[in-house]
């Protein structure tokens, strides 16, 4: 879908708070992504993503920013789904691909390459040849938020996209990067009728929780500290720590 394409018809139009409900009509991942990229349901996020796109960083001057919701990326039949937080203002919001074009993405993709999920150790642009096998990247909020901090209301508005992506991909493992992704995954699965343990499992690096879907589908939720620079630059999250999580994810998904 081109950036200038007209948004498809939906509940109240693409700028209505109810627009994400069209996600349920998507029969496959390409259809879901095509609907998602036109969403304008959160005014604060729309204003921010477009303002950032209109004023590129000096290092990216001359580039045309994506400036729209960023769809998931990777294997549409993945055994492992990675749920982050939201696109970075000058990463995914610039390139149009999750975890692409910033240092967080560099750290993550290098780990995925070491653990056999990624075809190469870097993720710099949509035309760089990167292929993910057995794994897909997504987020609970698909637009870049100010200060990397979406509001609870924005998470709830965006939730139908994650719900449909989970239903279409049907992963056996979800890796949540950070507490926001962990809580958003549990909330979304609970809304879909999954059996979520009570009290809800607590987030932590290396945490594991087992869930069961309405049709009996099993799923393991794994926790990892987010790949933000606040964690990777301080050593709170090391390459070995992240590799261990993805090796565990592979072990579980291969069963």
CSV table of N, CA and C in Angstrom, one decimal, residues 4-96:
chain,number,residue,atom,x,y,z
A,4,UNK,N,0.4,7.4,-0.2
A,4,UNK,CA,-0.6,8.3,-0.6
A,4,UNK,C,-2.0,7.6,-0.9
A,5,UNK,N,-2.1,6.3,-0.6
A,5,UNK,CA,-3.3,5.6,-0.8
A,5,UNK,C,-4.4,6.1,0.1
A,6,UNK,N,-5.7,6.1,-0.4
A,6,UNK,CA,-6.8,6.5,0.5
A,6,UNK,C,-7.1,5.4,1.5
A,7,UNK,N,-7.4,5.8,2.7
A,7,UNK,CA,-7.7,4.8,3.7
A,7,UNK,C,-9.0,4.0,3.4
A,8,UNK,N,-9.0,2.7,3.7
A,8,UNK,CA,-10.2,1.9,3.5
A,8,UNK,C,-11.3,2.3,4.4
A,9,UNK,N,-12.5,1.9,3.9
A,9,UNK,CA,-13.7,2.2,4.8
A,9,UNK,C,-13.6,1.4,6.0
A,10,UNK,N,-14.1,2.0,7.1
A,10,UNK,CA,-14.1,1.3,8.4
A,10,UNK,C,-15.1,2.0,9.3
A,11,UNK,N,-15.2,1.5,10.6
A,11,UNK,CA,-16.1,2.1,11.5
A,11,UNK,C,-15.8,3.6,11.8
A,12,UNK,N,-16.5,4.5,11.1
A,12,UNK,CA,-16.3,5.9,11.3
A,12,UNK,C,-15.1,6.5,10.6
A,13,UNK,N,-14.4,5.7,9.8
A,13,UNK,CA,-13.3,6.1,9.0
A,13,UNK,C,-12.0,5.9,9.8
A,14,UNK,N,-10.9,6.0,9.1
A,14,UNK,CA,-9.6,5.7,9.7
A,14,UNK,C,-9.2,6.6,10.9
A,15,UNK,N,-9.8,7.8,11.0
A,15,UNK,CA,-9.5,8.7,12.1
A,15,UNK,C,-10.4,8.5,13.3
A,16,UNK,N,-11.3,7.5,13.3
A,16,UNK,CA,-12.2,7.3,14.4
A,16,UNK,C,-11.6,6.4,15.4
A,17,UNK,N,-12.0,6.6,16.7
A,17,UNK,CA,-11.4,5.7,17.8
A,17,UNK,C,-11.8,4.3,17.6
A,18,UNK,N,-12.9,4.0,16.8
A,18,UNK,CA,-13.3,2.6,16.6
A,18,UNK,C,-12.6,2.0,15.4
A,19,UNK,N,-11.8,2.7,14.6
A,19,UNK,CA,-11.3,2.2,13.4
A,19,UNK,C,-10.5,0.9,13.6
A,20,UNK,N,-9.7,0.8,14.7
A,20,UNK,CA,-9.0,-0.5,14.9
A,20,UNK,C,-9.8,-1.8,14.9
A,21,UNK,N,-11.1,-1.6,15.1
A,21,UNK,CA,-12.0,-2.8,15.1
A,21,UNK,C,-12.0,-3.5,13.7
A,22,UNK,N,-11.6,-2.8,12.7
A,22,UNK,CA,-11.6,-3.4,11.4
A,22,UNK,C,-10.5,-4.5,11.3
A,23,UNK,N,-9.6,-4.5,12.3
A,23,UNK,CA,-8.6,-5.6,12.4
A,23,UNK,C,-9.2,-7.0,12.3
A,24,UNK,N,-10.4,-7.1,13.0
A,24,UNK,CA,-11.0,-8.4,13.0
A,24,UNK,C,-11.4,-8.9,11.7
A,25,UNK,N,-11.5,-8.1,10.7
A,25,UNK,CA,-12.0,-8.5,9.4
A,25,UNK,C,-10.8,-9.0,8.5
A,26,UNK,N,-9.6,-8.9,9.0
A,26,UNK,CA,-8.4,-9.3,8.2
A,26,UNK,C,-8.3,-10.8,8.2
A,27,UNK,N,-8.2,-11.4,7.0
A,27,UNK,CA,-8.1,-12.8,6.8
A,27,UNK,C,-6.7,-13.3,6.9
A,28,UNK,N,-5.7,-12.4,6.7
A,28,UNK,CA,-4.3,-12.9,6.8
A,28,UNK,C,-3.5,-11.7,7.2
A,29,UNK,N,-2.2,-11.9,7.4
A,29,UNK,CA,-1.3,-10.9,7.8
A,29,UNK,C,-1.1,-9.7,6.8
A,30,UNK,N,-1.0,-10.0,5.5
A,30,UNK,CA,-0.9,-8.8,4.6
A,30,UNK,C,-2.1,-7.9,4.7
A,31,UNK,N,-3.3,-8.5,4.8
A,31,UNK,CA,-4.5,-7.7,4.9
A,31,UNK,C,-4.6,-6.9,6.2
A,32,UNK,N,-4.1,-7.5,7.3
A,32,UNK,CA,-4.0,-6.8,8.5
A,32,UNK,C,-3.1,-5.6,8.4
A,33,UNK,N,-1.9,-5.8,7.9
A,33,UNK,CA,-0.9,-4.8,7.7
A,33,UNK,C,-1.5,-3.6,6.9
A,34,UNK,N,-2.2,-4.0,5.8
A,34,UNK,CA,-2.7,-3.0,4.9
A,34,UNK,C,-3.8,-2.1,5.6
A,35,UNK,N,-4.6,-2.7,6.5
A,35,UNK,CA,-5.5,-1.9,7.2
A,35,UNK,C,-4.8,-1.0,8.3
A,36,UNK,N,-3.8,-1.6,8.9
A,36,UNK,CA,-3.2,-0.9,10.1
A,36,UNK,C,-2.5,0.4,9.7
A,37,UNK,N,-1.8,0.4,8.5
A,37,UNK,CA,-1.0,1.5,8.2
A,37,UNK,C,-1.8,2.8,7.9
A,38,UNK,N,-3.1,2.7,7.8
A,38,UNK,CA,-3.9,3.8,7.5
A,38,UNK,C,-4.6,4.4,8.8
A,39,UNK,N,-4.4,3.7,10.0
A,39,UNK,CA,-5.1,4.1,11.2
A,39,UNK,C,-4.6,5.5,11.7
A,40,UNK,N,-5.7,6.2,12.1
A,40,UNK,CA,-5.4,7.6,12.6
A,40,UNK,C,-6.3,7.8,13.9
A,41,UNK,N,-6.5,6.7,14.6
A,41,UNK,CA,-7.4,6.7,15.7
A,41,UNK,C,-7.0,7.4,17.0
A,42,UNK,N,-5.7,7.7,17.1
A,42,UNK,CA,-5.2,8.3,18.3
A,42,UNK,C,-4.6,9.7,18.0
A,43,UNK,N,-5.3,10.8,18.2
A,43,UNK,CA,-4.9,12.1,17.7
A,43,UNK,C,-3.5,12.5,18.2
A,44,UNK,N,-3.2,12.2,19.5
A,44,UNK,CA,-1.9,12.6,20.0
A,44,UNK,C,-0.8,11.9,19.3
A,45,UNK,N,-0.9,10.6,19.0
A,45,UNK,CA,0.1,9.9,18.3
A,45,UNK,C,0.2,10.3,16.9
A,46,UNK,N,-0.9,10.5,16.2
A,46,UNK,CA,-0.9,11.0,14.8
A,46,UNK,C,-0.1,12.3,14.7
A,47,UNK,N,-0.4,13.2,15.6
A,47,UNK,CA,0.2,14.5,15.6
A,47,UNK,C,1.7,14.4,15.8
A,48,UNK,N,2.1,13.5,16.8
A,48,UNK,CA,3.5,13.4,17.1
A,48,UNK,C,4.3,12.7,16.0
A,49,UNK,N,3.8,11.6,15.5
A,49,UNK,CA,4.5,10.8,14.4
A,49,UNK,C,4.7,11.7,13.2
A,50,UNK,N,3.7,12.5,12.9
A,50,UNK,CA,3.8,13.4,11.7
A,50,UNK,C,4.7,14.6,11.9
A,51,UNK,N,4.7,15.1,13.1
A,51,UNK,CA,5.6,16.2,13.4
A,51,UNK,C,7.1,15.8,13.4
A,52,UNK,N,7.3,14.6,13.9
A,52,UNK,CA,8.7,14.0,13.8
A,52,UNK,C,9.1,13.8,12.3
A,53,UNK,N,8.2,13.3,11.6
A,53,UNK,CA,8.5,13.0,10.1
A,53,UNK,C,8.7,14.3,9.4
A,54,UNK,N,8.1,15.4,9.8
A,54,UNK,CA,8.3,16.7,9.1
A,54,UNK,C,9.5,17.4,9.5
A,55,UNK,N,10.2,17.0,10.6
A,55,UNK,CA,11.4,17.6,11.1
A,55,UNK,C,12.5,16.6,11.4
A,56,UNK,N,13.0,16.0,10.3
A,56,UNK,CA,14.0,14.9,10.5
A,56,UNK,C,15.2,15.3,11.3
A,57,UNK,N,15.9,14.4,12.0
A,57,UNK,CA,17.1,14.7,12.6
A,57,UNK,C,18.1,15.1,11.6
A,58,UNK,N,19.1,15.9,12.0
A,58,UNK,CA,20.2,16.3,11.0
A,58,UNK,C,20.8,15.1,10.3
A,59,UNK,N,21.0,14.0,11.0
A,59,UNK,CA,21.7,12.9,10.4
A,59,UNK,C,20.8,12.2,9.4
A,60,UNK,N,19.5,12.5,9.4
A,60,UNK,CA,18.6,11.8,8.4
A,60,UNK,C,18.0,12.9,7.5
A,61,UNK,N,18.6,14.1,7.5
A,61,UNK,CA,18.0,15.1,6.6
A,61,UNK,C,18.0,14.7,5.1
A,62,UNK,N,16.9,14.9,4.5
A,62,UNK,CA,16.8,14.5,3.1
A,62,UNK,C,16.0,13.2,2.9
A,63,UNK,N,15.9,12.4,4.0
A,63,UNK,CA,15.1,11.2,3.9
A,63,UNK,C,13.6,11.5,4.1
A,64,UNK,N,12.8,10.7,3.5
A,64,UNK,CA,11.4,10.8,3.6
A,64,UNK,C,11.0,9.8,4.7
A,65,UNK,N,10.5,10.3,5.8
A,65,UNK,CA,10.1,9.5,6.9
A,65,UNK,C,8.8,8.8,6.6
A,66,UNK,N,8.6,7.6,7.1
A,66,UNK,CA,7.4,6.8,7.0
A,66,UNK,C,6.2,7.6,7.6
A,67,UNK,N,6.4,7.9,8.9
A,67,UNK,CA,5.4,8.8,9.6
A,67,UNK,C,4.0,8.2,9.7
A,68,UNK,N,3.8,6.9,9.8
A,68,UNK,CA,2.5,6.2,9.8
A,68,UNK,C,2.6,5.1,10.9
A,69,UNK,N,1.5,4.4,11.1
A,69,UNK,CA,1.6,3.2,12.0
A,69,UNK,C,2.6,2.2,11.3
A,70,UNK,N,3.3,1.5,12.2
A,70,UNK,CA,4.3,0.6,11.7
A,70,UNK,C,3.8,-0.8,11.9
A,71,UNK,N,3.6,-1.6,10.9
A,71,UNK,CA,3.1,-3.0,11.0
A,71,UNK,C,4.1,-3.9,11.6
A,72,UNK,N,3.7,-5.1,12.0
A,72,UNK,CA,4.6,-6.1,12.4
A,72,UNK,C,5.5,-6.5,11.2
A,73,UNK,N,6.6,-7.2,11.6
A,73,UNK,CA,7.5,-7.7,10.5
A,73,UNK,C,8.1,-9.0,10.8
A,74,UNK,N,8.2,-9.9,9.8
A,74,UNK,CA,8.8,-11.2,10.0
A,74,UNK,C,7.9,-12.3,9.4
A,75,UNK,N,8.1,-13.5,9.9
A,75,UNK,CA,7.4,-14.7,9.5
A,75,UNK,C,6.0,-14.7,9.9
A,76,UNK,N,5.0,-14.7,8.9
A,76,UNK,CA,3.6,-14.7,9.2
A,76,UNK,C,3.1,-15.9,9.9
A,77,UNK,N,3.9,-17.0,9.9
A,77,UNK,CA,3.5,-18.2,10.6
A,77,UNK,C,4.5,-18.6,11.6
A,78,UNK,N,5.0,-17.5,12.3
A,78,UNK,CA,6.1,-17.7,13.3
A,78,UNK,C,5.7,-18.5,14.5
A,79,UNK,N,6.6,-19.2,15.0
A,79,UNK,CA,6.4,-19.9,16.3
A,79,UNK,C,6.6,-19.0,17.5
A,80,UNK,N,7.4,-17.9,17.2
A,80,UNK,CA,7.7,-16.9,18.3
A,80,UNK,C,7.3,-15.5,17.8
A,81,UNK,N,6.5,-14.9,18.6
A,81,UNK,CA,6.1,-13.5,18.4
A,81,UNK,C,6.8,-12.6,19.5
A,82,UNK,N,7.5,-11.6,19.0
A,82,UNK,CA,8.2,-10.7,19.9
A,82,UNK,C,7.3,-9.4,20.0
A,83,UNK,N,6.9,-9.1,21.3
A,83,UNK,CA,6.1,-7.9,21.5
A,83,UNK,C,6.9,-6.8,22.2
A,84,UNK,N,7.1,-5.7,21.6
A,84,UNK,CA,7.9,-4.7,22.2
A,84,UNK,C,7.0,-3.6,22.9
A,85,UNK,N,7.3,-2.4,22.6
A,85,UNK,CA,6.5,-1.3,23.2
A,85,UNK,C,5.8,-0.5,22.1
A,86,UNK,N,6.6,0.3,21.3
A,86,UNK,CA,6.1,1.1,20.2
A,86,UNK,C,7.3,1.4,19.3
A,87,UNK,N,7.0,1.8,18.0
A,87,UNK,CA,8.1,2.2,17.2
A,87,UNK,C,8.9,3.4,17.7
A,88,UNK,N,10.2,3.5,17.4
A,88,UNK,CA,11.0,4.6,17.8
A,88,UNK,C,10.8,5.8,16.8
A,89,UNK,N,10.9,7.0,17.3
A,89,UNK,CA,10.6,8.2,16.5
A,89,UNK,C,11.5,8.2,15.3
A,90,UNK,N,12.8,7.9,15.4
A,90,UNK,CA,13.7,8.0,14.3
A,90,UNK,C,14.2,6.6,13.9
A,91,UNK,N,13.5,5.6,14.3
A,91,UNK,CA,13.8,4.2,13.9
A,91,UNK,C,12.6,3.8,13.0
A,92,UNK,N,11.7,3.0,13.6
A,92,UNK,CA,10.6,2.5,12.9
A,92,UNK,C,9.7,3.6,12.2
A,93,UNK,N,9.5,4.7,12.9
A,93,UNK,CA,8.7,5.8,12.4
A,93,UNK,C,9.4,6.4,11.2
A,94,UNK,N,10.7,6.3,11.1
A,94,UNK,CA,11.5,6.8,9.9
A,94,UNK,C,11.5,5.7,8.8
A,95,UNK,N,11.8,4.5,9.1
A,95,UNK,CA,12.0,3.5,8.1
A,95,UNK,C,10.8,2.7,7.7
A,96,UNK,N,9.7,2.7,8.6
A,96,UNK,CA,8.5,1.9,8.3
A,96,UNK,C,8.6,0.5,8.6
